[in-house]
Amino acid sequence: MASLQTSPGVPQTLTEKIVQRYSLGLAKNQYVKAGDYIILSPHHCMTHDNSWPTALKFMSIGASKIHDPRQIVMTLDHDVQNKSENNLRKYRQIREFAESQGVAFYPEGRGIGHQIMIEEGYAFPGTITVASDSHSNMYGGVGCLGTPIVRTDAAAIWATGRTWWRVPQIAKLQFTGTLPRGVTGKDVIIALSGLFNKDEVLNYAIEFTGSEETMKNLSVDTRLTIANMTTEWGALTGLFPIDSTLEKWLRYKATVAAMSHELGDTLTAERFSHQRLDDLFAKPIKADKGAKYAKYLYLDLSTLSPYVSGPNSVKVATPLDKLSTQNLKIDKAYLVSCTNSRASDLAAAAKVFKDAVKETGGPVSVAEGVKLYIAAASLPEQKAAEDAGDWQALLDAGAIALPAGCGPCIGLGTGLLEDGEVGISASNRNFKGRMGSKKAKAYLASPEVVSASALHGKIIGPGNYESPKDWSGVTIGEGEIVEGGNQIITAAEALEKVIGQLDSLIETAEKEVVPKQVATMDETEIDVPLGFPEKLEGEILFLDADNISTDAIYPGKYTYQDDVSVEKMAQVCMENYDPAFDLIARAGDIVVSGYNFGCGSSREQAVTSILAKKLPLVVCGSVGNTFSRNAINNALPLLEVPRLVQRLRETFSSTELQSLQQNVEEPSHNRESLDSLTAAAQVTPNQEKKLTRTGWTLTWEVRFSKVTIQEGEGGPIWSQNVAALPQEIITIIACGGLEKWVKKEIEKS
């Protein structure tokens, strides 16, 4: 229980400090740390087009009145071009429900939900705000901890004002230097996603740091772009500091809001009041000195050049100067999405055409055969672009205007990529089929590059970047940069710095081949509620692979069949992983697997099929975030015991893990659910059995948060403590899942 130390001297990261503020039921003097399960009452919760499915779930659990209407925001932004009767009816139902509940509601055409959360002040620095959409990370651009949730969580927040959350491991990314002319925030995040492309930050919370000079070079709009696409990088949050750059932006917003107040916009003025900002910056929240991070990364911004992502993968990033020599013709270009469609982005794109007009002395337009689509992130951003003349400049060049909303970015509405076409977009995601046909190619780039490519009919830049003298490549890597100097400390050296701390001593002890029978941490007794077993015991069934996806657990062909019986779910469980699973697995087995178990789409059946197979517990090296949420929401206990995975592999595997290369495609049918990242390629031992009945047994003593392993008959016996689940998490599982827990909470009130 090192992560639950309550010493007032425990230093915290910025992420941990913000979570501390919005955690309920903490023990006296308890300091939140990475890895902790907490009950979270977020500052705000946003749902978009999925508000009606969430409302149906909300009502199905017996709720009738939203717990705190001020906490909830509803926006319509995904399918705004769809004028079918079904979509119009759904939009009408959402609007009427929002009005009846007295919650903030923004209709179709007003803008993308994430942009609204930013510009209306719902995502406020030092708070935590969640949304039922994967790009909630964007709120980190204004120092607000934003993270995605699934519909069940949203319904729980509507009904009770709270849900559960596990604080992720936290990575510190240090920026040095400043961006060269012609290099943008989009280039930063494309480079990070493409150069750190081995899942280095998968399921991490990221904190961006740097010197005052470096951070002043990153505007708030630049930060929003970077934070937004930390989702594609694999992270759960992307948090920027609350600093002087942010304060200047907020002061401007507060002044504008005060003027709007005079015109009757009272609520926005309250969210952006100067008094509130005075309170915020009187003692701005920041990470403590000595705060512990799980990983350190760095990037020298001054060594960066324009980058392009793709085709069809954010993990492929190529310097623009290299790609532009390939004469890659394009058919469509897009200035859309919450990533890069603010007024500043539209201005940068319009400048390309304005400069071309000055150079040629006459009107210019997009290249013959190319279509350029534009959609502002919100109506206020579009108005700002109109007032500056940038919107009209783009229209004069032949751009096709779309309503403020997600549109082509999510693969909906006008202008989708067709078979054989090539597109370049300033949006955030370019998985195969994401923006139209699976037989098309999609690239991502900055607004300037998209605009220049549309003008010339091929992927090319505006020509405003000059490589620094003596440039030899991007300076990027793992390690920590000492403040005030250029010394880079390697990951090993960074670990040595904290080796004297208790947690590091524990981690060192855990590296023993066969752990001692004595627990590595003091036993902490917890209450076990009625309905949760005091002890779980079974034979270990070893699934020797990393990145076992939800599709491997529960095949996609069954996911959207509503009539699949429990018996059928049990039969097809793990069918795509090993067809023999149904015959080998027995009720009561303890499933043990490798790392990043349950990655991929957000299908709940990946959990419920395991329960249908009567497998009471899943143990792994690490677990995918969305799978973890669905597991607890559906009452499947999970444990992370890396030491056990190590011992099993030492005993049952004789070869190193080798990655299976495979094409990864955007999960279909996720239009109204959490947009999950595609799964990483599954990794298994080469030419080894993937599924093994080990003969080993695992016993989990819940009350003492301890597991004991018997390595086969007559083999070694060893024990270790595991993270204790907080009382309310155990209670949720004991109730049979989150929905049943919410029902009981409603009955209490």
CSV table of C-alpha atoms in Angstrom, one decimal, residues 35-318:
chain,number,residue,atom,x,y,z
A,35,GLY,CA,-2.4,3.7,-9.1
A,36,ASP,CA,-5.0,4.6,-6.4
A,37,TYR,CA,-8.7,3.8,-7.0
A,38,ILE,CA,-10.8,6.8,-6.0
A,39,ILE,CA,-14.4,7.9,-6.0
A,40,LEU,CA,-14.4,10.9,-8.3
A,41,SER,CA,-16.9,13.8,-8.3
A,42,PRO,CA,-15.8,15.7,-11.4
A,43,HIS,CA,-16.2,19.5,-11.8
A,44,HIS,CA,-18.2,18.9,-15.0
A,45,CYS,CA,-19.3,16.0,-17.2
A,46,MET,CA,-20.0,16.5,-21.0
A,47,THR,CA,-21.9,14.2,-23.3
A,48,HIS,CA,-22.6,14.8,-27.0
A,49,ASP,CA,-24.7,12.9,-29.5
A,50,ASN,CA,-24.5,9.9,-27.2
A,51,SER,CA,-26.5,11.9,-24.6
A,52,TRP,CA,-29.7,10.0,-25.5
A,53,PRO,CA,-28.2,6.5,-25.2
A,54,THR,CA,-26.8,7.7,-21.9
A,55,ALA,CA,-30.2,9.0,-20.9
A,56,LEU,CA,-31.8,5.6,-21.6
A,57,LYS,CA,-29.2,4.0,-19.4
A,58,PHE,CA,-29.8,6.6,-16.8
A,59,MET,CA,-33.5,5.9,-16.8
A,60,SER,CA,-33.1,2.2,-16.9
A,61,ILE,CA,-31.3,2.2,-13.5
A,62,GLY,CA,-34.3,3.9,-12.0
A,63,ALA,CA,-33.0,7.5,-12.0
A,64,SER,CA,-35.4,10.4,-12.9
A,65,LYS,CA,-33.6,13.5,-11.8
A,66,ILE,CA,-30.0,14.5,-12.5
A,67,HIS,CA,-28.1,14.8,-9.2
A,68,ASP,CA,-26.5,18.2,-9.9
A,69,PRO,CA,-27.7,19.9,-13.1
A,70,ARG,CA,-24.8,22.4,-12.9
A,71,GLN,CA,-22.3,19.6,-13.2
A,72,ILE,CA,-23.7,18.4,-16.6
A,73,VAL,CA,-23.2,19.8,-20.1
A,74,MET,CA,-24.8,18.4,-23.3
A,75,THR,CA,-23.7,19.3,-26.8
A,76,LEU,CA,-24.7,18.1,-30.3
A,77,ASP,CA,-21.7,17.9,-32.6
A,78,HIS,CA,-21.0,14.6,-34.2
A,79,ASP,CA,-23.7,14.0,-36.8
A,80,VAL,CA,-24.9,17.6,-37.4
A,81,GLN,CA,-25.2,17.2,-41.2
A,82,ASN,CA,-27.6,14.3,-40.8
A,83,LYS,CA,-31.2,15.5,-41.5
A,84,SER,CA,-32.8,12.1,-41.4
A,85,GLU,CA,-35.9,11.7,-39.3
A,86,ASN,CA,-34.2,9.3,-36.9
A,87,ASN,CA,-31.3,11.7,-36.2
A,88,LEU,CA,-33.6,14.7,-35.9
A,89,ARG,CA,-35.8,12.7,-33.4
A,90,LYS,CA,-32.7,11.8,-31.4
A,91,TYR,CA,-31.6,15.4,-31.3
A,92,ARG,CA,-35.1,16.5,-30.3
A,93,GLN,CA,-35.1,13.9,-27.5
A,94,ILE,CA,-31.7,15.1,-26.2
A,95,ARG,CA,-32.8,18.8,-26.2
A,96,GLU,CA,-36.1,18.1,-24.4
A,97,PHE,CA,-34.4,15.9,-21.8
A,98,ALA,CA,-31.8,18.6,-21.2
A,99,GLU,CA,-34.4,21.2,-20.8
A,100,SER,CA,-36.5,19.1,-18.5
A,101,GLN,CA,-33.4,18.5,-16.3
A,102,GLY,CA,-32.2,22.1,-16.4
A,103,VAL,CA,-28.7,21.3,-17.7
A,104,ALA,CA,-26.5,23.4,-20.0
A,105,PHE,CA,-27.4,22.5,-23.6
A,106,TYR,CA,-25.7,23.5,-26.9
A,107,PRO,CA,-27.6,22.6,-30.1
A,108,GLU,CA,-26.3,21.3,-33.4
A,109,GLY,CA,-24.3,23.9,-35.3
A,110,ARG,CA,-23.0,25.7,-32.2
A,111,GLY,CA,-19.7,23.9,-32.2
A,112,ILE,CA,-17.8,20.8,-31.2
A,113,GLY,CA,-18.4,19.9,-27.5
A,114,HIS,CA,-14.7,20.0,-26.5
A,115,GLN,CA,-14.3,23.5,-27.9
A,116,ILE,CA,-17.4,24.6,-26.2
A,117,MET,CA,-16.1,23.2,-22.9
A,118,ILE,CA,-13.0,25.3,-23.3
A,119,GLU,CA,-14.5,28.6,-24.6
A,120,GLU,CA,-17.4,28.6,-22.2
A,121,GLY,CA,-15.2,28.0,-19.1
A,122,TYR,CA,-16.5,24.6,-18.1
A,123,ALA,CA,-13.0,23.1,-18.4
A,124,PHE,CA,-11.3,25.4,-15.9
A,125,PRO,CA,-7.7,25.3,-14.7
A,126,GLY,CA,-7.1,23.2,-11.6
A,127,THR,CA,-10.3,21.2,-12.0
A,128,ILE,CA,-11.1,17.7,-13.4
A,129,THR,CA,-13.7,17.5,-16.2
A,130,VAL,CA,-14.8,14.3,-17.9
A,131,ALA,CA,-16.6,13.6,-21.1
A,132,SER,CA,-18.0,10.5,-22.9
A,133,ASP,CA,-15.5,11.1,-25.8
A,134,SER,CA,-11.9,10.1,-26.1
A,135,HIS,CA,-10.6,13.7,-26.9
A,136,SER,CA,-11.5,15.0,-23.5
A,137,ASN,CA,-7.7,15.1,-23.1
A,138,MET,CA,-7.9,18.4,-24.9
A,139,TYR,CA,-8.9,20.2,-21.6
A,140,GLY,CA,-5.3,19.7,-20.4
A,141,GLY,CA,-4.4,22.6,-22.7
A,142,VAL,CA,-5.9,25.0,-20.2
A,143,GLY,CA,-4.6,23.2,-17.1
A,144,CYS,CA,-7.8,21.3,-16.6
A,145,LEU,CA,-7.4,17.5,-16.1
A,146,GLY,CA,-9.6,16.1,-18.8
A,147,THR,CA,-10.2,12.4,-19.3
A,148,PRO,CA,-12.7,10.2,-21.1
A,149,ILE,CA,-15.4,8.0,-19.5
A,150,VAL,CA,-17.8,5.5,-20.9
A,151,ARG,CA,-21.6,5.8,-21.0
A,152,THR,CA,-22.2,3.8,-17.8
A,153,ASP,CA,-19.9,6.3,-15.9
A,154,ALA,CA,-21.8,9.2,-17.4
A,155,ALA,CA,-25.1,7.8,-16.3
A,156,ALA,CA,-23.7,7.2,-12.8
A,157,ILE,CA,-22.5,10.8,-12.6
A,158,TRP,CA,-25.9,12.1,-13.8
A,159,ALA,CA,-27.6,10.1,-11.1
A,160,THR,CA,-25.2,10.4,-8.2
A,161,GLY,CA,-22.7,13.1,-9.1
A,162,ARG,CA,-19.8,10.7,-8.9
A,163,THR,CA,-18.2,7.6,-10.4
A,164,TRP,CA,-14.9,5.7,-9.8
A,165,TRP,CA,-11.5,6.3,-11.4
A,166,ARG,CA,-8.1,4.8,-11.1
A,167,VAL,CA,-5.3,7.4,-11.1
A,168,PRO,CA,-3.0,6.5,-14.0
A,169,GLN,CA,0.8,6.2,-13.9
A,170,ILE,CA,2.2,9.7,-14.7
A,171,ALA,CA,4.8,10.6,-17.2
A,172,LYS,CA,6.7,13.9,-17.2
A,173,LEU,CA,7.5,15.3,-20.6
A,174,GLN,CA,10.0,18.1,-20.6
A,175,PHE,CA,10.2,20.6,-23.5
A,176,THR,CA,13.4,22.6,-24.1
A,177,GLY,CA,14.2,25.2,-26.6
A,178,THR,CA,11.5,27.0,-28.7
A,179,LEU,CA,9.7,26.2,-31.9
A,180,PRO,CA,11.5,27.3,-35.1
A,181,ARG,CA,9.5,29.5,-37.5
A,182,GLY,CA,7.1,27.4,-39.5
A,183,VAL,CA,6.8,24.7,-36.9
A,184,THR,CA,3.5,24.3,-35.0
A,185,GLY,CA,1.9,22.5,-32.1
A,186,LYS,CA,0.5,20.0,-34.6
A,187,ASP,CA,4.1,19.1,-35.7
A,188,VAL,CA,5.0,18.6,-32.0
A,189,ILE,CA,2.3,16.0,-31.3
A,190,ILE,CA,2.7,14.3,-34.7
A,191,ALA,CA,6.4,13.9,-34.0
A,192,LEU,CA,5.8,12.7,-30.4
A,193,SER,CA,3.2,10.1,-31.7
A,194,GLY,CA,5.5,8.9,-34.5
A,195,LEU,CA,8.8,9.0,-32.7
A,196,PHE,CA,7.6,7.5,-29.4
A,197,ASN,CA,5.6,4.9,-31.2
A,198,LYS,CA,6.1,1.8,-29.0
A,199,ASP,CA,3.2,2.5,-26.6
A,200,GLU,CA,5.6,4.4,-24.3
A,201,VAL,CA,2.7,6.4,-22.8
A,202,LEU,CA,-0.2,4.0,-23.3
A,203,ASN,CA,-2.7,4.6,-20.5
A,204,TYR,CA,-0.4,7.2,-18.9
A,205,ALA,CA,-1.3,10.7,-17.6
A,206,ILE,CA,1.2,13.1,-19.2
A,207,GLU,CA,2.4,16.4,-17.6
A,208,PHE,CA,4.1,18.8,-20.0
A,209,THR,CA,6.8,21.0,-18.4
A,210,GLY,CA,9.5,23.3,-19.5
A,211,SER,CA,11.3,26.5,-18.6
A,212,GLU,CA,9.4,29.8,-18.6
A,213,GLU,CA,10.9,30.8,-21.9
A,214,THR,CA,10.0,27.5,-23.5
A,215,MET,CA,6.4,27.5,-22.2
A,216,LYS,CA,5.8,31.1,-23.3
A,217,ASN,CA,6.6,29.9,-26.8
A,218,LEU,CA,3.6,27.6,-26.7
A,219,SER,CA,0.3,29.5,-27.0
A,220,VAL,CA,-2.9,28.2,-25.5
A,221,ASP,CA,-4.2,27.2,-28.9
A,222,THR,CA,-0.9,25.3,-29.5
A,223,ARG,CA,-1.3,23.6,-26.1
A,224,LEU,CA,-4.9,22.6,-27.0
A,225,THR,CA,-3.8,20.9,-30.2
A,226,ILE,CA,-1.0,19.0,-28.4
A,227,ALA,CA,-3.3,18.0,-25.5
A,228,ASN,CA,-6.1,16.9,-27.9
A,229,MET,CA,-3.9,14.4,-29.8
A,230,THR,CA,-2.3,12.9,-26.7
A,231,THR,CA,-5.4,10.6,-27.2
A,232,GLU,CA,-3.9,9.3,-30.4
A,233,TRP,CA,-0.5,9.0,-28.6
A,234,GLY,CA,-2.2,6.5,-26.2
A,235,ALA,CA,-2.4,8.7,-23.1
A,236,LEU,CA,-5.4,9.2,-20.8
A,237,THR,CA,-4.6,12.9,-20.1
A,238,GLY,CA,-2.3,15.6,-21.4
A,239,LEU,CA,-1.9,18.3,-18.8
A,240,PHE,CA,-0.1,21.7,-19.3
A,241,PRO,CA,0.9,23.9,-16.4
A,242,ILE,CA,-1.1,26.8,-14.9
A,243,ASP,CA,1.3,29.6,-15.8
A,244,SER,CA,1.6,33.1,-17.1
A,245,THR,CA,0.8,32.2,-20.7
A,246,LEU,CA,-2.5,30.7,-19.6
A,247,GLU,CA,-3.2,33.6,-17.3
A,248,LYS,CA,-3.0,36.1,-20.2
A,249,TRP,CA,-5.4,34.0,-22.2
A,250,LEU,CA,-7.8,33.7,-19.3
A,251,ARG,CA,-7.7,37.4,-18.5
A,252,TYR,CA,-8.7,38.2,-22.1
A,253,LYS,CA,-11.5,35.7,-21.9
A,254,ALA,CA,-12.7,37.2,-18.6
A,255,THR,CA,-12.7,40.7,-20.1
A,256,VAL,CA,-14.7,39.5,-23.1
A,257,ALA,CA,-17.1,37.6,-20.8
A,258,ALA,CA,-17.6,40.7,-18.7
A,259,MET,CA,-18.6,42.6,-21.8
A,260,SER,CA,-21.0,39.7,-22.7
A,261,HIS,CA,-22.4,39.9,-19.2
A,262,GLU,CA,-23.7,43.4,-20.1
A,263,LEU,CA,-25.5,41.8,-23.0
A,264,GLY,CA,-27.1,39.1,-20.7
A,265,ASP,CA,-24.6,36.2,-20.8
A,266,THR,CA,-24.4,35.9,-17.0
A,267,LEU,CA,-23.2,32.4,-16.6
A,268,THR,CA,-20.2,32.6,-18.9
A,269,ALA,CA,-19.2,35.8,-17.1
A,270,GLU,CA,-19.3,33.9,-13.8
A,271,ARG,CA,-17.1,31.1,-15.1
A,272,PHE,CA,-14.6,33.6,-16.5
A,273,SER,CA,-14.7,36.3,-13.8
A,274,HIS,CA,-11.5,38.2,-12.9
A,275,GLN,CA,-12.2,37.5,-9.2
A,276,ARG,CA,-12.1,33.8,-9.9
A,277,LEU,CA,-8.8,34.2,-11.8
A,278,ASP,CA,-7.4,36.3,-8.9
A,279,ASP,CA,-8.2,33.4,-6.6
A,280,LEU,CA,-6.6,30.9,-9.0
A,281,PHE,CA,-3.4,32.7,-9.5
A,282,ALA,CA,-3.0,33.9,-5.9
A,283,LYS,CA,-1.5,30.5,-5.3
A,284,PRO,CA,-1.5,28.5,-8.5
A,285,ILE,CA,-1.5,24.7,-8.1
A,286,LYS,CA,1.6,23.1,-9.4
A,287,ALA,CA,3.6,19.9,-8.9
A,288,ASP,CA,5.7,19.6,-5.7
A,289,LYS,CA,9.4,19.4,-5.9
A,290,GLY,CA,10.4,15.8,-5.5
A,291,ALA,CA,7.1,14.5,-7.0
A,292,LYS,CA,7.6,11.0,-8.4
A,293,TYR,CA,6.9,10.2,-12.0
A,294,ALA,CA,6.8,6.7,-13.5
A,295,LYS,CA,8.5,7.9,-16.7
A,296,TYR,CA,10.6,10.9,-17.9
A,297,LEU,CA,10.6,12.0,-21.6
A,298,TYR,CA,12.1,15.0,-23.3
A,299,LEU,CA,11.9,16.9,-26.6
A,300,ASP,CA,14.0,19.8,-27.8
A,301,LEU,CA,11.5,21.9,-29.7
A,302,SER,CA,14.3,23.9,-31.5
A,303,THR,CA,15.3,20.7,-33.3
A,304,LEU,CA,11.8,20.0,-34.7
A,305,SER,CA,10.7,20.5,-38.3
A,306,PRO,CA,7.2,20.2,-39.9
A,307,TYR,CA,5.9,16.6,-39.8
A,308,VAL,CA,3.2,14.7,-41.5
A,309,SER,CA,1.4,11.7,-40.0
A,310,GLY,CA,0.4,8.7,-42.1
A,311,PRO,CA,-0.8,7.2,-44.2
A,312,ASN,CA,-3.5,5.7,-42.0
A,313,SER,CA,-1.5,5.6,-38.8
A,314,VAL,CA,-0.5,8.2,-36.2
A,315,LYS,CA,2.5,6.0,-35.4
A,316,VAL,CA,4.1,6.8,-38.8
A,317,ALA,CA,5.5,10.4,-38.8
A,318,THR,CA,7.6,11.7,-41.7
